[in-house]
Tab-separated table of C-alpha atoms and ligand atoms in Angstrom:
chain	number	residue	atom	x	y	z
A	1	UNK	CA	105.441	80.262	115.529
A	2	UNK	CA	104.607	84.191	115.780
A	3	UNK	CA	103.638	86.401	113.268
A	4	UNK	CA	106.966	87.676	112.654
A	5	UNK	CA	109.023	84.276	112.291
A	6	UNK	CA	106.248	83.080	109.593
A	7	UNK	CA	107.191	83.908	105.767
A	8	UNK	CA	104.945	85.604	103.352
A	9	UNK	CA	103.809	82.872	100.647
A	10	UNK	CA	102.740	83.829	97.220
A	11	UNK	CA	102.204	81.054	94.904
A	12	UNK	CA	104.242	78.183	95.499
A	13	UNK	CA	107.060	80.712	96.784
A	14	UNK	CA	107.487	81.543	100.542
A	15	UNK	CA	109.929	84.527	101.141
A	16	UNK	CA	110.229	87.425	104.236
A	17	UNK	CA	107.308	89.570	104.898
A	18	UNK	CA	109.672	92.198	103.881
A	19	UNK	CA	109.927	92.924	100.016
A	20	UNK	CA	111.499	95.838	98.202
A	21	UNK	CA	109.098	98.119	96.630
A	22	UNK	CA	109.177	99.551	93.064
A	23	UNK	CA	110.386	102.922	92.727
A	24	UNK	CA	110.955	103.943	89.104
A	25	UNK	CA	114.520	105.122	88.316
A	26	UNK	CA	115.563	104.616	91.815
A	27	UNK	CA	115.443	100.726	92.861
A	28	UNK	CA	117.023	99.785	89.642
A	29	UNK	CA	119.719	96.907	88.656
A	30	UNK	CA	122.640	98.226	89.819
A	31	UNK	CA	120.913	99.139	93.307
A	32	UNK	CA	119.433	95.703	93.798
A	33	UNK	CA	122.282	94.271	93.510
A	34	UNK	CA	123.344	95.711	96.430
A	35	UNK	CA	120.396	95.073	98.520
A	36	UNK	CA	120.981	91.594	97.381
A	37	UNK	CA	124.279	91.919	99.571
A	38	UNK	CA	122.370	92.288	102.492
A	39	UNK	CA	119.522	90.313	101.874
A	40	UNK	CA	119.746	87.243	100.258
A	41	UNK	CA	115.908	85.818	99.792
A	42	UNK	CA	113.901	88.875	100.172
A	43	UNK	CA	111.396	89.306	97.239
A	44	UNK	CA	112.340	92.534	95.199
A	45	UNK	CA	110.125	94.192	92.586
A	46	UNK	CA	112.048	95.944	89.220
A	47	UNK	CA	110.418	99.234	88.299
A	48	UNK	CA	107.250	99.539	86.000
A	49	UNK	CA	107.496	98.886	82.567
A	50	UNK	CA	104.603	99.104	80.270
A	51	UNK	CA	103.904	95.607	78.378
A	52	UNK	CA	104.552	97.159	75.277
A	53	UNK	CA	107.352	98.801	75.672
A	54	UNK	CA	109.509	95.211	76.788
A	55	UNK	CA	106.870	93.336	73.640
A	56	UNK	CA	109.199	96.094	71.416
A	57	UNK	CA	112.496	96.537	73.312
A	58	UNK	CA	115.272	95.125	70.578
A	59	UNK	CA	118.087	95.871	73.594
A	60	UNK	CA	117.956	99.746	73.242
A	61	UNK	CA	115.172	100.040	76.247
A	62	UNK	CA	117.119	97.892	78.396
A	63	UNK	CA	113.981	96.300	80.126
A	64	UNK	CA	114.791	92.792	80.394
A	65	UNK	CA	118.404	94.069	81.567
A	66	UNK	CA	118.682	92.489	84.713
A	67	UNK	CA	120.800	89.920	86.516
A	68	UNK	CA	120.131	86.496	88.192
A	69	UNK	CA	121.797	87.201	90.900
A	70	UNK	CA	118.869	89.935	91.562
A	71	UNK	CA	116.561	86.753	92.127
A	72	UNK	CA	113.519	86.827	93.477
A	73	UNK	CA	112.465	89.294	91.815
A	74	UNK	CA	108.778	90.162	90.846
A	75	UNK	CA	108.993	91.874	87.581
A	76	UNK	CA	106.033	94.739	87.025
A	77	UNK	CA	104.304	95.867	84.224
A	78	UNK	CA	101.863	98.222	83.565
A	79	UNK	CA	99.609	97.332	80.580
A	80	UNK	CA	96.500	100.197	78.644
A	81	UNK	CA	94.114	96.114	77.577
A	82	UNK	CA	95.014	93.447	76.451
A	83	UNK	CA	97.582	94.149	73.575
A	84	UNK	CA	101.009	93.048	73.743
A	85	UNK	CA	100.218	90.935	77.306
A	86	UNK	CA	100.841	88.002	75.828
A	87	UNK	CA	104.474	88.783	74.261
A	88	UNK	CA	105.630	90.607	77.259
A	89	UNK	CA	104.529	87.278	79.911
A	90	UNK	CA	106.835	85.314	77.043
A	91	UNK	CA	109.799	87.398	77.066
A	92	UNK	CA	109.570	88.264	80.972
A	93	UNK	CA	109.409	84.717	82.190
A	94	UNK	CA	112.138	83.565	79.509
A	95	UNK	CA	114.812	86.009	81.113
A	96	UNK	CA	113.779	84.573	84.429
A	97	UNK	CA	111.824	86.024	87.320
A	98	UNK	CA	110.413	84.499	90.439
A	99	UNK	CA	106.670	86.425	89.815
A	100	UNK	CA	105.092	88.902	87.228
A	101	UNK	CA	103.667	91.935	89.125
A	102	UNK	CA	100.977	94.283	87.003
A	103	UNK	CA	100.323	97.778	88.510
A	104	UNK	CA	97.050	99.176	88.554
A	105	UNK	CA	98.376	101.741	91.114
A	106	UNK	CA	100.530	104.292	89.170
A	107	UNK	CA	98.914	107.782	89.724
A	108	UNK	CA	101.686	109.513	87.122
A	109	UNK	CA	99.622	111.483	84.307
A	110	UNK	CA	101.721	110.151	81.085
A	111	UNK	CA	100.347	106.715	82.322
A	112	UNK	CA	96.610	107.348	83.153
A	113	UNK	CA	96.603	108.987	80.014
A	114	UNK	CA	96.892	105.793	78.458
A	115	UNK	CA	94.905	103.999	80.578
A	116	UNK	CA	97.218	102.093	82.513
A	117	UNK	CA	98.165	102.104	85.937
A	118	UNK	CA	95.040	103.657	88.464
A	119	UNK	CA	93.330	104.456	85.432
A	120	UNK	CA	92.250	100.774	85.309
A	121	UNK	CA	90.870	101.056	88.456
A	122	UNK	CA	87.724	103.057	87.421
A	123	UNK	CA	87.533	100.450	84.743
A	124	UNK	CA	86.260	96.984	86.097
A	125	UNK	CA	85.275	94.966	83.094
A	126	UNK	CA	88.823	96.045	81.477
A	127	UNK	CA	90.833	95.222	84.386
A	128	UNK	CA	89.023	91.820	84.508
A	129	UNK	CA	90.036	91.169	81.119
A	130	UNK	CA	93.601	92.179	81.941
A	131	UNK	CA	93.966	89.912	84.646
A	132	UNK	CA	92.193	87.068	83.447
A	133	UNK	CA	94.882	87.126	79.949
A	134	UNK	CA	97.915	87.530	82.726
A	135	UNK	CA	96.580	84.576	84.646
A	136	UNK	CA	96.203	82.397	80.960
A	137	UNK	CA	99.551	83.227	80.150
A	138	UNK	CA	101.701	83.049	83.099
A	139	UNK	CA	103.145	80.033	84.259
A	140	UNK	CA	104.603	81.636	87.308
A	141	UNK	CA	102.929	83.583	90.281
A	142	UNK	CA	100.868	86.192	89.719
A	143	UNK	CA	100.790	89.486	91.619
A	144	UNK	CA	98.762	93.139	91.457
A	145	UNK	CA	99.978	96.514	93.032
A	146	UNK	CA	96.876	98.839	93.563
A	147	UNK	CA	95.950	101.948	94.607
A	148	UNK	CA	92.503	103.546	97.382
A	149	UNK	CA	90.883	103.840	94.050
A	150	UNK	CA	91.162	105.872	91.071
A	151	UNK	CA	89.006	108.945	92.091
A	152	UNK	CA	86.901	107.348	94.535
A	153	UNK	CA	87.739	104.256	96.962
A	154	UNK	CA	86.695	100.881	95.064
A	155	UNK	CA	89.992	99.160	96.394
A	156	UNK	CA	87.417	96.208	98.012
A	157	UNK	CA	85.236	95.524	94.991
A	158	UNK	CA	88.699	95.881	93.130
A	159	UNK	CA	90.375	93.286	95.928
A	160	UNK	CA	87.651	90.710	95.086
A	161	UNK	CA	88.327	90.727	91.699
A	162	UNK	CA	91.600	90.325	91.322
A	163	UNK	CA	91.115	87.226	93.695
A	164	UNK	CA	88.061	86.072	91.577
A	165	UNK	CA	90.657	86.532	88.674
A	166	UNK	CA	92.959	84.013	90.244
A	167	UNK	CA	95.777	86.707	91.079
A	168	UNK	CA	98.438	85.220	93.629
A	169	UNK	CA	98.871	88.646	96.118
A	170	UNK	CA	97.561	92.133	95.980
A	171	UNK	CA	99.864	95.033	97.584
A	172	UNK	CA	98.048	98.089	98.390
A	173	UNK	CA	98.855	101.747	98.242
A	174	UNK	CA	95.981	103.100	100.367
A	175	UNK	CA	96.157	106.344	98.766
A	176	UNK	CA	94.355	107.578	95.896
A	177	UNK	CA	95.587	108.858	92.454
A	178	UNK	CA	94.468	112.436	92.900
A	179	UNK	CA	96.979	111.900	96.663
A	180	UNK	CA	99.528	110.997	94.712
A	181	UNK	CA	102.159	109.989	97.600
A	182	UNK	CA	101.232	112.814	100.134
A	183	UNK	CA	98.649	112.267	102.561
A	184	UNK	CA	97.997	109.596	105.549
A	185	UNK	CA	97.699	106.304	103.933
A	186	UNK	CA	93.940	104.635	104.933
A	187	UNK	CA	94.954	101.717	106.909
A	188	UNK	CA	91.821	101.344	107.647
A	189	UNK	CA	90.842	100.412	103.913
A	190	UNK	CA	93.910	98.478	103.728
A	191	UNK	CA	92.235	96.171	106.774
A	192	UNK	CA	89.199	95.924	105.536
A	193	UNK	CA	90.819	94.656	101.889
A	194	UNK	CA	92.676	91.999	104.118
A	195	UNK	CA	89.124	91.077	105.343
A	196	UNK	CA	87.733	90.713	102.202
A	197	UNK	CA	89.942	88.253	100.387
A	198	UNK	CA	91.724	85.363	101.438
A	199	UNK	CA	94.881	86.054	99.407
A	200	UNK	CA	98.141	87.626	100.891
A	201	UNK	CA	97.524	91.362	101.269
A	202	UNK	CA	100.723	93.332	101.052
A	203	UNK	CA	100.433	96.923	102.338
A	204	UNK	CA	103.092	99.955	100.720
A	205	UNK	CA	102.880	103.197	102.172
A	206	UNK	CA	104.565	104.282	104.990
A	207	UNK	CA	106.109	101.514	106.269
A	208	UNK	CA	109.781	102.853	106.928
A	209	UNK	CA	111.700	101.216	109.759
A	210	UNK	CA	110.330	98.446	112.488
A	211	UNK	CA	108.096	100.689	115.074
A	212	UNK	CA	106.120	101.528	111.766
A	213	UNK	CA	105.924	98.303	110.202
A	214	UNK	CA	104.550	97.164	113.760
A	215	UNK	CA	101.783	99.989	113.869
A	216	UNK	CA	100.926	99.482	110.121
A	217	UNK	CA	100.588	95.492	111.422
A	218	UNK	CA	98.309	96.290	114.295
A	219	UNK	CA	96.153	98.556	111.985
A	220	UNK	CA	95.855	96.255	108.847
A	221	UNK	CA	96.825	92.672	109.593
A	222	UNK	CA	98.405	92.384	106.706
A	223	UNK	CA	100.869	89.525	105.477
A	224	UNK	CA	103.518	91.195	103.947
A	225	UNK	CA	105.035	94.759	103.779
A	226	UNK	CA	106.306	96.791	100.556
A	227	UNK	CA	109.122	99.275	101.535
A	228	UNK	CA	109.387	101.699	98.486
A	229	UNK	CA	110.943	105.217	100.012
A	230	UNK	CA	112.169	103.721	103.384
A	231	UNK	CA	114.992	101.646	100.772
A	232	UNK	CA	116.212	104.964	98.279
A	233	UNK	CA	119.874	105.037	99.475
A	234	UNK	CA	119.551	102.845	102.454
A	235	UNK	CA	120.162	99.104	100.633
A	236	UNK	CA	120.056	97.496	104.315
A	237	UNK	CA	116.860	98.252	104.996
A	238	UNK	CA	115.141	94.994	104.371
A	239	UNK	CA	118.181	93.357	106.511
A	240	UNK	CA	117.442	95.989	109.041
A	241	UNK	CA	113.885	95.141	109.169
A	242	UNK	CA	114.206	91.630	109.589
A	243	UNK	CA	116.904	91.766	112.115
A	244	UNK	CA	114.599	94.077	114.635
A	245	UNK	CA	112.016	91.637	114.059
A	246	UNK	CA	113.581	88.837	114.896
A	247	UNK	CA	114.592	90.737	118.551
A	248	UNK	CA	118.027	91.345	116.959
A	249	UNK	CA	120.203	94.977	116.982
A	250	UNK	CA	121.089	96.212	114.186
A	251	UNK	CA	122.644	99.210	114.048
A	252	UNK	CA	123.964	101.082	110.618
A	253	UNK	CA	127.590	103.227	111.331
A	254	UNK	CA	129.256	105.504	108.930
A	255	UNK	CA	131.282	102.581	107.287
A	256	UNK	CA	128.352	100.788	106.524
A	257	UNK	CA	126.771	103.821	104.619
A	258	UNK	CA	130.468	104.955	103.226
A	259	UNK	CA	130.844	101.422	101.743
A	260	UNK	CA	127.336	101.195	100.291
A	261	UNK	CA	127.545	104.662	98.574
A	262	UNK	CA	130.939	103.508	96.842
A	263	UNK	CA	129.675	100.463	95.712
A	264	UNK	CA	126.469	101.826	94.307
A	265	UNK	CA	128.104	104.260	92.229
A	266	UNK	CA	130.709	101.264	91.128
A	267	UNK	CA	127.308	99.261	90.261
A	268	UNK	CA	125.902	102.402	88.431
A	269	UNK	CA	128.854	103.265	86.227
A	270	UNK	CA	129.569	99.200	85.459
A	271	UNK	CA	125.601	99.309	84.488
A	272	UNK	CA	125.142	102.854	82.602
A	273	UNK	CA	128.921	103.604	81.468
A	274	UNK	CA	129.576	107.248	81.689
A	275	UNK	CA	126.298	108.236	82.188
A	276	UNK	CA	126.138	106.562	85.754
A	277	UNK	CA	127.924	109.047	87.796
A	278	UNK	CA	125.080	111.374	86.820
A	279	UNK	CA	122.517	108.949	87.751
A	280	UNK	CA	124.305	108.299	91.246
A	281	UNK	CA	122.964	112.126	91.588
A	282	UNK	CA	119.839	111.254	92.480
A	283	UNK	CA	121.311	109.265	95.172
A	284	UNK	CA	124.267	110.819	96.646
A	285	UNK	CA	122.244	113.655	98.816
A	286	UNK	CA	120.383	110.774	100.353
A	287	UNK	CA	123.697	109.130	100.965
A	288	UNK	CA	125.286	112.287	103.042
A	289	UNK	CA	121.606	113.127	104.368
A	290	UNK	CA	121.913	114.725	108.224
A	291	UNK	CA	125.883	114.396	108.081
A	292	UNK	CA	127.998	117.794	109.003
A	293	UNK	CA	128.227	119.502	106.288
A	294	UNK	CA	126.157	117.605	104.153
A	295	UNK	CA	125.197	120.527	101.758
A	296	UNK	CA	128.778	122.224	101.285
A	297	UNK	CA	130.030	118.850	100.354
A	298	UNK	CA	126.425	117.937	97.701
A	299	UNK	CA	127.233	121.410	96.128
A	300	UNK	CA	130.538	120.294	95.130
A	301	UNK	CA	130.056	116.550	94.637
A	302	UNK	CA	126.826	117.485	92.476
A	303	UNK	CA	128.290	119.112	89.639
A	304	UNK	CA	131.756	117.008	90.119
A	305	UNK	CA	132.536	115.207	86.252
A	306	UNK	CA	135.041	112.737	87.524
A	307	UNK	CA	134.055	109.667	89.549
A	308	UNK	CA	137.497	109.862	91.638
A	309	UNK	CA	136.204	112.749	92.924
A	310	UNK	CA	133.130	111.763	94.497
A	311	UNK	CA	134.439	108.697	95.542
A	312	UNK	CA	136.899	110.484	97.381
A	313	UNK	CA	134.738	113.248	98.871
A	314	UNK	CA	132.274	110.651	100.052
A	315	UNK	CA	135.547	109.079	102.132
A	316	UNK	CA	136.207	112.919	103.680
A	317	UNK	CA	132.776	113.300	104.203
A	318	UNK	CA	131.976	110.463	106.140
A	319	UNK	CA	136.061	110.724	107.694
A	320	UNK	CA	134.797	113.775	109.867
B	401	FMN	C1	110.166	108.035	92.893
B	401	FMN	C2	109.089	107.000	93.003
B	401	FMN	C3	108.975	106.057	92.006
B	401	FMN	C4	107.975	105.066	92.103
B	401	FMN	N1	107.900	104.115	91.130
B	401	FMN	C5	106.976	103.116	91.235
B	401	FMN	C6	106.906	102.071	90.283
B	401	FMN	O1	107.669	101.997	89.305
B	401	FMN	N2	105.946	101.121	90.475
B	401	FMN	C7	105.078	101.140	91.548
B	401	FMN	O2	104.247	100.253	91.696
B	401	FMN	N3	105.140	102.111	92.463
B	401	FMN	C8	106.065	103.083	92.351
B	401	FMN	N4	106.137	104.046	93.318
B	401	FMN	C9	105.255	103.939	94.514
B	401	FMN	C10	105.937	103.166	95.640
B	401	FMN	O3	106.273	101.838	95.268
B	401	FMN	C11	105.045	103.111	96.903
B	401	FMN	O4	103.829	102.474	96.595
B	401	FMN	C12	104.754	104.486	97.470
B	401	FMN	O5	105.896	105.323	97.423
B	401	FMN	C13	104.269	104.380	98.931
B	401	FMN	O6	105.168	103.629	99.697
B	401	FMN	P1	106.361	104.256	100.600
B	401	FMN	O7	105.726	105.174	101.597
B	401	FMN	O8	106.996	103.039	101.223
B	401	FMN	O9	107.270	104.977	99.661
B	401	FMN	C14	107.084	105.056	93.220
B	401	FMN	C15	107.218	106.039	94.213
B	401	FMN	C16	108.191	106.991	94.115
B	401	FMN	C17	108.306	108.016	95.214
C-alpha cells in the first residue's frame, strides 16, 4: 500500500493523515461541525483550554461544550504543573473525546506568562512531570503539540521525552516562540524529530493544499499532517486533501463556498445566540476572499445587525 492510502495510527485509533489543527476562536463547535459534513473520520483538535479553566468551568466557560457528532476529536489543554491535571483528564474524557492533546507550543504572552504552552519547553524536569501525571490519568490516547523550542531549538531532546514519557503522537510547529507564526517553518528539524523517535510525528505549519503537503512529506517524512490556517473558512479542506491524494479531482465552485458560509453562520447563531452573527465576522472576509467586489460587499456585510442581511448579501455576492 503507498504512503498515501496508509492511515495515521495514534494509540489504538487509526484515522487520515489529515487532521484539523487547533486554531483558537476560529475552529470552534459550530465550525467543526461543518467540516464534519465533509469529512466524516478525520481526527479534529478543539482549541486550547487551560486545565484549570475546564477543572472550574460550572457551564459559564463553555469548555466541555461540544457535540458527539464532532467525534474524533482530540481535545487540548494547556496546563502551568501539575495542578488541576487530574480533574480536567476526569471531566474531558467523561464528555467523550477520542484523545487528550496538551500544548507545549502556544507562543501567546498571557500563556507563557503562566508557564504554559512553549514556556514548558525551556523547562524539562516540569514538562516531564506534566506528561508523566497526563499519561497516569488518561485512559485514552495521549498526544503533545510542540513548538522549534522556546528560545532556542530543543524540539529533539524535547521529542525524546515526551516518547520516554509514554505520549501517543507529537505534532510539531517548527517555529519558535519568539517566530510566532511568521517565518519558514524548519522542516529540517521537523525530520530530524521524525528520526529521533519512533512515535507518529505530525508536522503543522504550512501545510495548505496537496502540492504542499507533498513537499512538506518529501522534506520531513512525517506520518501525519496538522492543517491549522489552510481550514479558517474553507471546511472542505481535509476532504480536499484526501481526495487529491487519493488521484481524485476535487474542485470547490461558488455553491460549494455559498452553502458553507450560510451554514456556518446558521451553526454560529444556533451555538452563540445573538452574539454569533458577530462572531461569523471573523469569518465572512475569508468567505468572499478574491471574489469581485469582495471589499464593497465586507464593508456593508461587516457592520450589518441583522442575519437576513448577510445571508442574503452572501447569495448576491456569490450570484455575480
Ligand atoms: C488564530 C490562530 C489560533 C491558534 N490557536 C491555536 C490553539 O488553540 N492551539 C494550538 O495548538 N495552536 C494554535 N494555533 C497554531 C496552529 O494550530 C498552527 O500550529 C500554526 O498556525 C501553523 O500551522 P498553519 O501554517 O497550518 O496555520 C493557532 C494559530 C492561529 C493563527
Amino acid at each position: 500500500m503507498s504512503y498515501w492510502n496508509e492511515q495515521l495510527v495514534i494509540g489504538n485509533r487509526a484515522y487520515p493523515r489529515f487532521i484539523g489543527g487547533p486554531l483558537d476562536g476560529i475552529t470552534d463547535s459550530p465550525f467543526r461541525k461543518i467540516v464534519r459534513k465533509f469529512s466524516t473520520e478525520e481526527l479534529l483538535y478543539t482549541e486550547m483550554r487551560h486545565v484549570a479553566c475546564v477543572s472550574n468551568d460550572k457551564g459559564r466557560a463553555r469548555t466541555l461544550d461540544f457535540s458527539q457528532a464532532e467525534r474524533p476529536l482530540n481535545y487540548q489543554v494547556s496546563a502551568s504543573g501539575t495542578d488541576y491535571v487530574e480533574r480536567a483528564c476526569e471531566l474531558i474524557m467523561q464528555a467523550g473525546v477520542d484523545a487528550v492533546d496538551l500544548n507545549i507550543g502556544c507562543p501567546a504572552r498571557l500563556v507563557i506568562n503562566t508557564g504554559a504552552g512553549s514556556a514548558m519547553m525551556a523547562d524539562l524536569p516540569r514538562l516531564e512531570a506534566v506528561l508523566k501525571l497526563f499519561r497516569r490519568c488518561l485512559t485514552v490516547p495521549f498526544t503533545v503539540k510542540m513548538r522549534a523550542g522556546f528560545k532556542q531549538k530543543n524540539a529533539i531532546d524535547v521529542a525524546k521525552l515526551i516518547q520516554d514519557c509514554g505520549v501517543d503522537a507529537l505534532a510539531i510547529h517548527p517555529r519558535l516562540q519568539t517566530q510566532m507564526f511568521t517565518g519558514n517553518p524548519d522542516y529540517a528539524l521537523a525530520a530530524e524529530v521524525k528520526k529521533a523517535v519512533n512515535i507518529p510525528v505530525i508536522i503543522s505549519g504550512g501545510v495548505v493544499n496537496w502540492a504542499t503537503a507533498q513537499a512538506v512529506y518529501e522534506q520531513t517524512g512525517v506520518d501525519g499532517y496538522l492543517i491549522g490556517r489552510g481550514i479558517w473558512s474553507r471546511p472542505w479542506k481535509l476532504h480536499e486533501l484526501k481526495e487529491h491524494s487519493q488521484g481524485r479531482i476535487y474542485k470547490v465552485d461558488s455553491s460549494l463556498i455559498l452553502l458553507s458560509a450560510l451554514e456556518h453562520l446558521d451553526n454560529m447563531m444556533a451555538y452563540y445566540g445573538e452574539k454569533g452573527l458577530y462572531a461569523f465576522r471573523k469569518h465572512l472576509p475569508f468567505y468572499i476572499k478574491g471574489g469581485l467586489h469582495a471589499s464593497q460587499i465586507r464593508s456593508k456585510l461587516m457592520i450589518s445587525q441583522s442575519v437576513e442581511e448577510v445571508k442574503e448579501g452572501l447569495r448576491e455576492f456569490f450570484r455575480v
